[in-house]
Structure formats: structure tokens, C-alpha cells
Amino acid sequence: MIRRSDPARSNTLRDLSKGGGQPEDIAPLQPLMTLAQTLHSWTEPMAAMWRFTKNNGIAEGLHRKMKLVQRRAYGFKNFNNYRLRV
């Protein structure tokens, strides 16, 4: 089912965003208008994020393993024993 928006409502929102209307009419919609502007300005970067997904999961996993080995190596009396673990 496709929901069609009410043209009168969309015109009202468009008029409010252009500066028309009374200040008391605009005040409750200000956070929504700010959100809409933010999402509109970040549309391309968000689309690029989903198109070209790259992450540093492999490097983070390696760092986690190194920290785990380091935490377990606190009891070693000799640095060479620690190096054998790494």
C-alpha cells in the first residue's frame, strides 16, 4: 500500500521551513526541521558508507590479541618468555 501525503500538510511544512507562519507554529517543529536539514546534508556520505564498506576489524582484532597476551604475561619474570608468547 502506498501512502500519499496530504498536499495541504506538505505545503504547510514547506511554508514553515521557508520562514512563513507564526513563531509559535514553528517552535515545536524546529527539532524536526533541524534533523531534516542534517540528514539532507549528510545524504551522500551516508550512501557512500553503505556502498563502500571498509573497516579496521583485522587491525582491532590483532591489537586485542596483543593486549590479551600482555595481560597474561604480567607473571613472566623474563622478557624473553614474553617475546616467545608474542
JSON list of C-alpha atoms in Angstrom, two decimals:
[
{"chain": "A", "resi": 1, "resn": "MET", "atom": "CA", "xyz": [0.00, 0.00, 0.00]},
{"chain": "A", "resi": 2, "resn": "ILE", "atom": "CA", "xyz": [1.36, 3.42, -0.93]},
{"chain": "A", "resi": 3, "resn": "ARG", "atom": "CA", "xyz": [0.54, 6.20, 1.46]},
{"chain": "A", "resi": 4, "resn": "ARG", "atom": "CA", "xyz": [0.01, 9.53, -0.17]},
{"chain": "A", "resi": 5, "resn": "SER", "atom": "CA", "xyz": [0.81, 12.61, 1.84]},
{"chain": "A", "resi": 6, "resn": "ASP", "atom": "CA", "xyz": [-1.76, 15.31, 2.34]},
{"chain": "A", "resi": 7, "resn": "PRO", "atom": "CA", "xyz": [-0.87, 18.22, -0.01]},
{"chain": "A", "resi": 8, "resn": "ALA", "atom": "CA", "xyz": [-2.14, 20.80, 2.47]},
{"chain": "A", "resi": 9, "resn": "ARG", "atom": "CA", "xyz": [0.15, 19.41, 5.18]},
{"chain": "A", "resi": 10, "resn": "SER", "atom": "CA", "xyz": [3.21, 19.32, 2.94]},
{"chain": "A", "resi": 11, "resn": "ASN", "atom": "CA", "xyz": [2.53, 22.89, 1.82]},
{"chain": "A", "resi": 12, "resn": "THR", "atom": "CA", "xyz": [2.27, 23.97, 5.46]},
{"chain": "A", "resi": 13, "resn": "LEU", "atom": "CA", "xyz": [5.61, 22.36, 6.31]},
{"chain": "A", "resi": 14, "resn": "ARG", "atom": "CA", "xyz": [7.20, 23.90, 3.23]},
{"chain": "A", "resi": 15, "resn": "ASP", "atom": "CA", "xyz": [5.87, 27.35, 4.19]},
{"chain": "A", "resi": 16, "resn": "LEU", "atom": "CA", "xyz": [7.13, 26.94, 7.76]},
{"chain": "A", "resi": 17, "resn": "SER", "atom": "CA", "xyz": [10.59, 25.92, 6.58]},
{"chain": "A", "resi": 18, "resn": "LYS", "atom": "CA", "xyz": [10.77, 28.99, 4.33]},
{"chain": "A", "resi": 19, "resn": "GLY", "atom": "CA", "xyz": [10.09, 31.26, 7.27]},
{"chain": "A", "resi": 20, "resn": "GLY", "atom": "CA", "xyz": [6.34, 31.64, 6.87]},
{"chain": "A", "resi": 21, "resn": "GLY", "atom": "CA", "xyz": [3.93, 31.11, 9.72]},
{"chain": "A", "resi": 22, "resn": "GLN", "atom": "CA", "xyz": [3.87, 32.32, 13.27]},
{"chain": "A", "resi": 23, "resn": "PRO", "atom": "CA", "xyz": [6.79, 31.72, 15.66]},
{"chain": "A", "resi": 24, "resn": "GLU", "atom": "CA", "xyz": [4.57, 29.66, 17.96]},
{"chain": "A", "resi": 25, "resn": "ASP", "atom": "CA", "xyz": [3.74, 27.40, 14.98]},
{"chain": "A", "resi": 26, "resn": "ILE", "atom": "CA", "xyz": [7.39, 26.89, 14.11]},
{"chain": "A", "resi": 27, "resn": "ALA", "atom": "CA", "xyz": [8.78, 26.25, 17.62]},
{"chain": "A", "resi": 28, "resn": "PRO", "atom": "CA", "xyz": [7.51, 22.66, 18.04]},
{"chain": "A", "resi": 29, "resn": "LEU", "atom": "CA", "xyz": [8.75, 21.69, 14.58]},
{"chain": "A", "resi": 30, "resn": "GLN", "atom": "CA", "xyz": [12.23, 23.20, 14.94]},
{"chain": "A", "resi": 31, "resn": "PRO", "atom": "CA", "xyz": [13.96, 19.97, 16.08]},
{"chain": "A", "resi": 32, "resn": "LEU", "atom": "CA", "xyz": [12.33, 18.07, 13.23]},
{"chain": "A", "resi": 33, "resn": "MET", "atom": "CA", "xyz": [13.40, 20.68, 10.71]},
{"chain": "A", "resi": 34, "resn": "THR", "atom": "CA", "xyz": [16.96, 20.60, 12.07]},
{"chain": "A", "resi": 35, "resn": "LEU", "atom": "CA", "xyz": [17.00, 16.80, 11.76]},
{"chain": "A", "resi": 36, "resn": "ALA", "atom": "CA", "xyz": [15.74, 17.01, 8.19]},
{"chain": "A", "resi": 37, "resn": "GLN", "atom": "CA", "xyz": [18.44, 19.53, 7.26]},
{"chain": "A", "resi": 38, "resn": "THR", "atom": "CA", "xyz": [21.14, 17.39, 8.88]},
{"chain": "A", "resi": 39, "resn": "LEU", "atom": "CA", "xyz": [20.01, 14.23, 7.11]},
{"chain": "A", "resi": 40, "resn": "HIS", "atom": "CA", "xyz": [19.78, 16.08, 3.80]},
{"chain": "A", "resi": 41, "resn": "SER", "atom": "CA", "xyz": [23.31, 17.47, 4.13]},
{"chain": "A", "resi": 42, "resn": "TRP", "atom": "CA", "xyz": [24.73, 14.02, 5.05]},
{"chain": "A", "resi": 43, "resn": "THR", "atom": "CA", "xyz": [22.88, 12.04, 2.36]},
{"chain": "A", "resi": 44, "resn": "GLU", "atom": "CA", "xyz": [25.91, 11.46, 0.12]},
{"chain": "A", "resi": 45, "resn": "PRO", "atom": "CA", "xyz": [28.36, 10.46, 2.91]},
{"chain": "A", "resi": 46, "resn": "MET", "atom": "CA", "xyz": [25.79, 8.04, 4.37]},
{"chain": "A", "resi": 47, "resn": "ALA", "atom": "CA", "xyz": [25.17, 6.46, 0.96]},
{"chain": "A", "resi": 48, "resn": "ALA", "atom": "CA", "xyz": [28.92, 6.16, 0.39]},
{"chain": "A", "resi": 49, "resn": "MET", "atom": "CA", "xyz": [29.30, 4.44, 3.76]},
{"chain": "A", "resi": 50, "resn": "TRP", "atom": "CA", "xyz": [26.86, 1.72, 2.73]},
{"chain": "A", "resi": 51, "resn": "ARG", "atom": "CA", "xyz": [28.26, 1.41, -0.79]},
{"chain": "A", "resi": 52, "resn": "PHE", "atom": "CA", "xyz": [31.93, 1.15, 0.13]},
{"chain": "A", "resi": 53, "resn": "THR", "atom": "CA", "xyz": [32.07, -0.60, 3.50]},
{"chain": "A", "resi": 54, "resn": "LYS", "atom": "CA", "xyz": [35.59, -0.76, 4.85]},
{"chain": "A", "resi": 55, "resn": "ASN", "atom": "CA", "xyz": [36.58, -1.28, 8.44]},
{"chain": "A", "resi": 56, "resn": "ASN", "atom": "CA", "xyz": [39.61, -1.91, 10.55]},
{"chain": "A", "resi": 57, "resn": "GLY", "atom": "CA", "xyz": [38.34, -5.13, 12.17]},
{"chain": "A", "resi": 58, "resn": "ILE", "atom": "CA", "xyz": [41.51, -7.10, 11.40]},
{"chain": "A", "resi": 59, "resn": "ALA", "atom": "CA", "xyz": [43.77, -4.48, 13.00]},
{"chain": "A", "resi": 60, "resn": "GLU", "atom": "CA", "xyz": [41.46, -4.19, 16.03]},
{"chain": "A", "resi": 61, "resn": "GLY", "atom": "CA", "xyz": [41.48, -7.97, 16.45]},
{"chain": "A", "resi": 62, "resn": "LEU", "atom": "CA", "xyz": [45.28, -8.04, 16.34]},
{"chain": "A", "resi": 63, "resn": "HIS", "atom": "CA", "xyz": [45.52, -5.27, 18.94]},
{"chain": "A", "resi": 64, "resn": "ARG", "atom": "CA", "xyz": [43.08, -7.13, 21.18]},
{"chain": "A", "resi": 65, "resn": "LYS", "atom": "CA", "xyz": [45.16, -10.30, 20.96]},
{"chain": "A", "resi": 66, "resn": "MET", "atom": "CA", "xyz": [48.35, -8.40, 21.74]},
{"chain": "A", "resi": 67, "resn": "LYS", "atom": "CA", "xyz": [46.75, -6.82, 24.80]},
{"chain": "A", "resi": 68, "resn": "LEU", "atom": "CA", "xyz": [45.46, -10.20, 25.94]},
{"chain": "A", "resi": 69, "resn": "VAL", "atom": "CA", "xyz": [48.94, -11.72, 25.68]},
{"chain": "A", "resi": 70, "resn": "GLN", "atom": "CA", "xyz": [50.38, -8.73, 27.51]},
{"chain": "A", "resi": 71, "resn": "ARG", "atom": "CA", "xyz": [47.84, -9.09, 30.30]},
{"chain": "A", "resi": 72, "resn": "ARG", "atom": "CA", "xyz": [48.66, -12.78, 30.66]},
{"chain": "A", "resi": 73, "resn": "ALA", "atom": "CA", "xyz": [52.41, -12.04, 30.60]},
{"chain": "A", "resi": 74, "resn": "TYR", "atom": "CA", "xyz": [52.46, -9.97, 33.79]},
{"chain": "A", "resi": 75, "resn": "GLY", "atom": "CA", "xyz": [53.64, -13.01, 35.72]},
{"chain": "A", "resi": 76, "resn": "PHE", "atom": "CA", "xyz": [56.65, -13.68, 33.50]},
{"chain": "A", "resi": 77, "resn": "LYS", "atom": "CA", "xyz": [59.95, -12.94, 35.15]},
{"chain": "A", "resi": 78, "resn": "ASN", "atom": "CA", "xyz": [61.85, -12.76, 31.88]},
{"chain": "A", "resi": 79, "resn": "PHE", "atom": "CA", "xyz": [61.13, -10.59, 28.81]},
{"chain": "A", "resi": 80, "resn": "ASN", "atom": "CA", "xyz": [62.31, -13.38, 26.51]},
{"chain": "A", "resi": 81, "resn": "ASN", "atom": "CA", "xyz": [59.49, -15.60, 27.77]},
{"chain": "A", "resi": 82, "resn": "TYR", "atom": "CA", "xyz": [57.07, -12.80, 26.94]},
{"chain": "A", "resi": 83, "resn": "ARG", "atom": "CA", "xyz": [58.53, -12.45, 23.43]},
{"chain": "A", "resi": 84, "resn": "LEU", "atom": "CA", "xyz": [58.06, -16.19, 22.91]},
{"chain": "A", "resi": 85, "resn": "ARG", "atom": "CA", "xyz": [54.35, -15.73, 23.55]},
{"chain": "A", "resi": 86, "resn": "VAL", "atom": "CA", "xyz": [54.01, -12.87, 21.08]}
]
